Coordinates of C-alpha atoms and ligand atoms in Angstrom, one line a residue:
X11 CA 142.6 69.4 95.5
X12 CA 144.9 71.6 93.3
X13 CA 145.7 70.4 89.7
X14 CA 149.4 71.0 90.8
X15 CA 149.0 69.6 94.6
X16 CA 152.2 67.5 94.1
X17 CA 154.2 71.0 93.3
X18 CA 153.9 71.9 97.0
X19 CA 155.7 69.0 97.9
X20 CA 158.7 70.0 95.5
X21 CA 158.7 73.5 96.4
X22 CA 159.3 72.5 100.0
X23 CA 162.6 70.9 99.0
X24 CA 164.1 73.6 97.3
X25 CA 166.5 74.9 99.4
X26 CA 166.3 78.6 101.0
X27 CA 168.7 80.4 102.9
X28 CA 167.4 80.9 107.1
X29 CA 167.8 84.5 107.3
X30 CA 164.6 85.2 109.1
X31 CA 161.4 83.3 110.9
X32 CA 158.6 83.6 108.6
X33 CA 155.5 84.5 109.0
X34 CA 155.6 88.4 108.6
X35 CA 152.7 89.7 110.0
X36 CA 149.3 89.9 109.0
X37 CA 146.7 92.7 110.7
X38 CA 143.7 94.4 109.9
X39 CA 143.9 98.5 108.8
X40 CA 140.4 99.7 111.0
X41 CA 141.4 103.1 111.1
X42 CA 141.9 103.0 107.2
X43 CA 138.8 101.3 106.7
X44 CA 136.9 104.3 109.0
X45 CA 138.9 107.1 107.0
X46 CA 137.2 105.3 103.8
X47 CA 134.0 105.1 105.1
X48 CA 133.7 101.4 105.6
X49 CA 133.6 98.8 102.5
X50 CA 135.6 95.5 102.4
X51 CA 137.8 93.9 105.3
X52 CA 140.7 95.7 105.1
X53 CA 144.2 93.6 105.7
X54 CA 147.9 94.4 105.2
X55 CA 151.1 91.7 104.7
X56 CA 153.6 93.5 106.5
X57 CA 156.8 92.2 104.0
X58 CA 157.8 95.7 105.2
X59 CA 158.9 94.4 108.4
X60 CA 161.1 91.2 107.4
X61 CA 163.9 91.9 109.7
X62 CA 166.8 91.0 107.5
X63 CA 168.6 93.5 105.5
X64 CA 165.4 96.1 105.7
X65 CA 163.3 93.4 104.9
X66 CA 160.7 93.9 101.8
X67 CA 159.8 91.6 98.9
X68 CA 163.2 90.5 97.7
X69 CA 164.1 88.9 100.9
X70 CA 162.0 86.1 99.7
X71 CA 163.2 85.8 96.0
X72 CA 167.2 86.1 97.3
X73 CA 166.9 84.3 99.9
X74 CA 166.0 81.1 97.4
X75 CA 168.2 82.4 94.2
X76 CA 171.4 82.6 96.8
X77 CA 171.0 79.5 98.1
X78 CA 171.0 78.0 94.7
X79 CA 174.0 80.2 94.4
X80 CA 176.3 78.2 97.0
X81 CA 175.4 75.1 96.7
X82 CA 177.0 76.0 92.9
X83 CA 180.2 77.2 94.6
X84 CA 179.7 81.0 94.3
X85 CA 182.2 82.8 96.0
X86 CA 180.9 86.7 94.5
X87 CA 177.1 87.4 93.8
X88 CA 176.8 90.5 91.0
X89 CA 173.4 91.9 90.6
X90 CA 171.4 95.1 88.5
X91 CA 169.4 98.1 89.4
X92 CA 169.1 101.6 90.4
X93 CA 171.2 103.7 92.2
X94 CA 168.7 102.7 94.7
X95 CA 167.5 99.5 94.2
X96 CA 165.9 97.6 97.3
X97 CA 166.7 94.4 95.5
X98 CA 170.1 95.5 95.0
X99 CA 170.5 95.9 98.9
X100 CA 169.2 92.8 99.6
X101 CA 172.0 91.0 97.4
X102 CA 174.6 93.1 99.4
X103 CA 173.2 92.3 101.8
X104 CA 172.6 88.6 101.9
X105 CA 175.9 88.5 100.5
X106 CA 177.3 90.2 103.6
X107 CA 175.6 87.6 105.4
X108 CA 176.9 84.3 103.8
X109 CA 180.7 85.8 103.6
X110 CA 180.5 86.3 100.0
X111 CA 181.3 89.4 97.6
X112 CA 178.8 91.5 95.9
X113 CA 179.3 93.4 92.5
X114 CA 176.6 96.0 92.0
X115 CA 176.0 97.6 88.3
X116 CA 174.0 100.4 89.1
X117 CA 172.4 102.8 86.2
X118 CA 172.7 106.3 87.2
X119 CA 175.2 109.0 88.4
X120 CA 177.3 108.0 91.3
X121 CA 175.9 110.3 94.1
X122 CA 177.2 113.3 96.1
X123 CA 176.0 111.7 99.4
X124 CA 175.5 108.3 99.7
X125 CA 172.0 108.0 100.7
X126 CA 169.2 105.4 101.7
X127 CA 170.0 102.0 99.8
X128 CA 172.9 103.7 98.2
X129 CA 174.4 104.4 102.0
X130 CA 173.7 100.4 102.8
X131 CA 174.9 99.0 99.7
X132 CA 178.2 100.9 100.8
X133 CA 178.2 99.9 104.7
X134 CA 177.4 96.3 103.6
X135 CA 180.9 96.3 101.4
X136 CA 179.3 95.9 97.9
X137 CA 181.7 97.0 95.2
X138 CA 179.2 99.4 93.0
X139 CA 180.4 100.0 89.2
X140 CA 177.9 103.0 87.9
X141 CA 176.6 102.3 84.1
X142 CA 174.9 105.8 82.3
X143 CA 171.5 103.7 81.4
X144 CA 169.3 100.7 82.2
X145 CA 170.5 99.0 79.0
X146 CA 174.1 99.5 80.3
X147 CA 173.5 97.1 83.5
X148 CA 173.1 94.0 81.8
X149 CA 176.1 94.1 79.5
X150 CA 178.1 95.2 81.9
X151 CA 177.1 93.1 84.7
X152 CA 178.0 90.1 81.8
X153 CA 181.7 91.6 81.4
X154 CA 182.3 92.2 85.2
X155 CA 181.6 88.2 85.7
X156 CA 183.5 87.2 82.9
X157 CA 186.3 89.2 84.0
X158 CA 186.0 87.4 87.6
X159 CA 186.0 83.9 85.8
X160 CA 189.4 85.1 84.1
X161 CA 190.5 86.1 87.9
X162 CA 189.6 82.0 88.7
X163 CA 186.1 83.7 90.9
X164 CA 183.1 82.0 90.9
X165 CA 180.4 84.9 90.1
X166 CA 176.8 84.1 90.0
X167 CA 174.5 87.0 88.1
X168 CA 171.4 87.7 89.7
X169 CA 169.2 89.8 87.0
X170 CA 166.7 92.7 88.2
X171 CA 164.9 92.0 90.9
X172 CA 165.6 88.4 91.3
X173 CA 163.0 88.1 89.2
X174 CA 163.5 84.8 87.7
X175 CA 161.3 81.7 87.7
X176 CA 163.5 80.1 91.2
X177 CA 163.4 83.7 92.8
X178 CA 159.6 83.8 92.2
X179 CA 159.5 80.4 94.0
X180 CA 159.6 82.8 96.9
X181 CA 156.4 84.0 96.4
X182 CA 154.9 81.1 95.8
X183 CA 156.0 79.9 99.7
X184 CA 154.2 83.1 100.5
X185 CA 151.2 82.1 99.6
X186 CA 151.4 78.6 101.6
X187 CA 152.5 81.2 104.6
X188 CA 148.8 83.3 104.1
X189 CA 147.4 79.8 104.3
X190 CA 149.3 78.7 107.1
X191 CA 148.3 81.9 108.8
X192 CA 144.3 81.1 108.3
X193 CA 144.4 84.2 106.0
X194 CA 142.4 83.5 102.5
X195 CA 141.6 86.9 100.7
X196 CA 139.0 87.5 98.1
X197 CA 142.0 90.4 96.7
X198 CA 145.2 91.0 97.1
X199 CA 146.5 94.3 95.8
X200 CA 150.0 94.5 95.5
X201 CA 153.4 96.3 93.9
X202 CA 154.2 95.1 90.1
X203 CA 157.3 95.8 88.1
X204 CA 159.6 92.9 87.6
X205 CA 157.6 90.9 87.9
X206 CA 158.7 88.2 89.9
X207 CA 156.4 89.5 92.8
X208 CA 152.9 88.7 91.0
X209 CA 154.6 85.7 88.8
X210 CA 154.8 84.2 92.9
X211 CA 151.3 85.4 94.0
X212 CA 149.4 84.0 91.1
X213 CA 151.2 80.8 90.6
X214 CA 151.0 80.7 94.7
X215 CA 147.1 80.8 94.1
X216 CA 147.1 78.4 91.5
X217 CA 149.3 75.6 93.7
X218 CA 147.5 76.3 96.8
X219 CA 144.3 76.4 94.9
X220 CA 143.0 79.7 96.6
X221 CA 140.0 81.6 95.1
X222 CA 142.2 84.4 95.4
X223 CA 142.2 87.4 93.1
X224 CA 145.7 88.7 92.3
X225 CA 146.0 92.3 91.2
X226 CA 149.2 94.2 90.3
X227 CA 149.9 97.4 90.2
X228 CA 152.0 99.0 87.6
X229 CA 154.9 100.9 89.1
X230 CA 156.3 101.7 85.6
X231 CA 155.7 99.2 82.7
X232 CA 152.7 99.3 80.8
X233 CA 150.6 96.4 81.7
X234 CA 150.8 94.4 78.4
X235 CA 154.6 94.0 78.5
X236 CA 154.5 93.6 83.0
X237 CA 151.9 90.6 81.9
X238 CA 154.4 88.7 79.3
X239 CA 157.4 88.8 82.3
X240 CA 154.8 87.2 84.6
X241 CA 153.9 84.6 82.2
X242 CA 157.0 84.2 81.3
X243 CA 158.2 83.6 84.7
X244 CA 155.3 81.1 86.4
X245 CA 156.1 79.0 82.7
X246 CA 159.8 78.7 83.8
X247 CA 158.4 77.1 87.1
X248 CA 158.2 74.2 85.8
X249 CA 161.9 73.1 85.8
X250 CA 161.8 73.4 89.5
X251 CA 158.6 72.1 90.2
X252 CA 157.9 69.4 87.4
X253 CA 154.6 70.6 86.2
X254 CA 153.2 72.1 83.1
X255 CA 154.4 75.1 83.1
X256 CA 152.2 76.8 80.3
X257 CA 148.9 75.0 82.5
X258 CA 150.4 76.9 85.4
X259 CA 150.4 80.3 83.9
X260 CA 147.5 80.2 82.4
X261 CA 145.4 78.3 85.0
X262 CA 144.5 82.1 86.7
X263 CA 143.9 85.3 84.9
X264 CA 147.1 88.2 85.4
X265 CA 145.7 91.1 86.5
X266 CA 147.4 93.8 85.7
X267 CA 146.1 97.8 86.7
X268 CA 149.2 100.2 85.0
X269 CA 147.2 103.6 85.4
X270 CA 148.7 104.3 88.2
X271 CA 152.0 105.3 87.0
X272 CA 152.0 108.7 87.6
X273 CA 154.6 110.6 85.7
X274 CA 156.6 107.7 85.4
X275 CA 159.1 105.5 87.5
X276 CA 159.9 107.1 91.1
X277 CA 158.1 110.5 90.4
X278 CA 155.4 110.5 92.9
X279 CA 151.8 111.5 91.9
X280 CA 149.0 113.7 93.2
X281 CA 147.2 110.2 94.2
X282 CA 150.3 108.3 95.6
X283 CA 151.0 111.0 97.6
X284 CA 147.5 111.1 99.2
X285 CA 148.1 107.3 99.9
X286 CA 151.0 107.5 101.7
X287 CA 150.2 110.3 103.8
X288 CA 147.1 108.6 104.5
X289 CA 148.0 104.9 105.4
X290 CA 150.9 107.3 107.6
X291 CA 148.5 109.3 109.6
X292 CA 145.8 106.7 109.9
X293 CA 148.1 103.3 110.6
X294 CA 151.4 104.6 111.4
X295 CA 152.6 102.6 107.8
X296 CA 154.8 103.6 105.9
X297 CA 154.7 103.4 102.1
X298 CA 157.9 104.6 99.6
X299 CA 157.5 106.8 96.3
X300 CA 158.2 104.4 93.7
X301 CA 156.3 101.4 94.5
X302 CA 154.2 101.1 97.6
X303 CA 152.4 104.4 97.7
X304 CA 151.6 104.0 93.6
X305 CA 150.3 100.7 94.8
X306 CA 148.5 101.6 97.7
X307 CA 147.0 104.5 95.4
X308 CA 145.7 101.9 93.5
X309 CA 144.1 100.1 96.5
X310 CA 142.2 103.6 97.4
X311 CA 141.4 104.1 93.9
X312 CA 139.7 100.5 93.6
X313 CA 138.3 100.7 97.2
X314 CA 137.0 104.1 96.1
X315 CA 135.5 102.7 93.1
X316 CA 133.7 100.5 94.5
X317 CA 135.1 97.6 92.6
X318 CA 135.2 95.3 95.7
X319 CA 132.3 94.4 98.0
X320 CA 131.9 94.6 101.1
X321 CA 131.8 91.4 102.2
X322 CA 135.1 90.7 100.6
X323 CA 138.6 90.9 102.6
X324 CA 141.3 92.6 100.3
X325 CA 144.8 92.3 101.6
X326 CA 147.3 95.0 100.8
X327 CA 150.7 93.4 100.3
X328 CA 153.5 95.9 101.6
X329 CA 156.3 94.9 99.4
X330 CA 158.9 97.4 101.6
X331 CA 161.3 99.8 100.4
X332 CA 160.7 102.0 103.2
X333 CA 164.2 102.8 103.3
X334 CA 163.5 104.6 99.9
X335 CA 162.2 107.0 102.0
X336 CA 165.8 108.5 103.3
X337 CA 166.8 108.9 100.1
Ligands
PLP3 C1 159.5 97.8 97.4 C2 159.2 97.1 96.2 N1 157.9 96.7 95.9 C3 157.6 96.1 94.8 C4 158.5 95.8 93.8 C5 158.1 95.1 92.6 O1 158.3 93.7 92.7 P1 158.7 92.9 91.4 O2 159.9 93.5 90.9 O3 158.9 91.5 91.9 O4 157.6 93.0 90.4 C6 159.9 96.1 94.0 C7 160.9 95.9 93.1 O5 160.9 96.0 91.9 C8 160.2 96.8 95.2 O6 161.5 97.2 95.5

């Protein structure tokens, strides 16, 4: 039994809002595998094909975070990112959902032709305020929703990515829907940047006691500063699920693989561009420039490695942001 068996219990009782019907799917990637010459099982999480909104990863961290939201009388959710941010269109879009308004600070030049996430943000009705720089959003968010208190509005700020401690939460219920779904990995390889993603997985792990190794990949941050977020994050579970929050973020290692970066955020690579033509040709998957493909080039790069055997099963988690793609 898991040293934090009663968390399960609590996280079941935290509210979420019923935008979709969990599970997303789960399958094996044979013609991958061939195309590699065998090794380990091969499987894919399919958080690419979430129906709501696009679907992807933050589906699961908003879905929590909003709820939380409403039942503290929001009437406006405000949220950070880039000009396309998935997370961002997921908070227009669950917004758009529950009747609310959505602020969007978004670092970057307004565009020409509204585009990809850009283009949904607009269809969905979010108001988007353009700030020159990533140290802009914050700030500006912050002055936006203290403006909308003066206006007698009841904002709620959602940071980047949803990644705080109650959006991880969402992650954490994904790893009780792998159980649920008779799926145990040896691996799973997966998407890292805010954090919140891996803060879920490894915490999940931990509460469901799986044997499971959790590795992220870097889509930007180097690894040291991607590992204090995570940390930081599972620790702040604890006011929602009443354990020791230190014990949970230490009780498995963070894995943390940031050499697959590339030439930074969003520039594809030599090797991320090999992955996503690959997983596209051989599965009919498809993987975007700035976080699957890095991540699924980290897959191929371990796989090629040899630094799982063959008797493992390593799951690829497809975190979306497919739409990316149309950009
Ligand atoms: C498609 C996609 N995959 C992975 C990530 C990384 O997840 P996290 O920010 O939770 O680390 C993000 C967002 O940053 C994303 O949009």
């Amino acid at each position: 039994m898991s040293a934090f068996a009663g968390a399960q219990e609590r996280l079941n009782a935290i509210p979420s809002l019923d935008l979709w019907a969990p599970p997303s799917p789960v399958h094996e990637l044979p013609r991958l595998r061939d195309a590699l010459g065998g090794g380990p099982r091969l499987l894919i999480k399919r958080d690419d094909a979430i129906p709501f909104g696009f679907g992807g990863n933050k589906v699961r961290k908003v879905a929590i975070v909003a709820a939380h939201a409403i039942a503290e009388g929001a009437d406006t959710l405000l949220s950070v990112g880039g000009v396309q941010s998935n997370s961002a269109r997921v908070v227009a879009a669950v917004a758009a959902r529950m009747g609310l308004h959505c602020v969007l600070v978004a670092n970057g030049a307004p565009p020409e032709r509204l585009a990809a996430n850009a283009l949904l943000d607009s269809l969905l009705g979010a108001e988007v305020h353009y700030v020159p720089s990533r140290d802009d959003r914050a700030p500006a968010m912050a002055r936006i929703a203290a403006d909308l208190r003066r206006q007698g509005r009841r904002p709620f700020e959602i940071p980047l990515g949803a990644s705080t401690s109650l959006g991880a939460l969402g992650f954490v219920r994904a790893v009780g829907e792998i159980v649920n779904q008779a799926i145990i990995p040896d691996v799973i390889v997966h998407s890292t940047s805010s954090g919140g993603t891996q803060a879920g997985l490894v915490a999940g792990c931990a509460i469901y006691d799986l044997p499971t190794r959790v590795l992220g990949i870097s889509a930007d941050d180097p690894a040291a500063s991607i590992r204090g977020t995570v940390e930081a994050v599972i620790s702040g579970m604890s006011a929602w699920l009443d354990v020791d929050g230190d014990a949970l973020a230490a009780a498995r290692p963070i894995e943390i693989d940031d050499t697959y970066v590339g030439g930074g955020y969003g520039i594809m690579s030599p090797a991320s561009r090999e992955a996503a033509d690959l997983l596209a040709r051989r599965e009919a998957i498809f993987v975007d420039h700035t976080y699957t493909a890095k991540a699924l080039a980290g897959l191929l790069g371990h796989l090629r490695r040899g630094s799982f055997s063959p008797t493992q099963t390593v799951l690829f988690w497809h975190t979306g942001g497919q739409v990316g793609l149309f950009a």
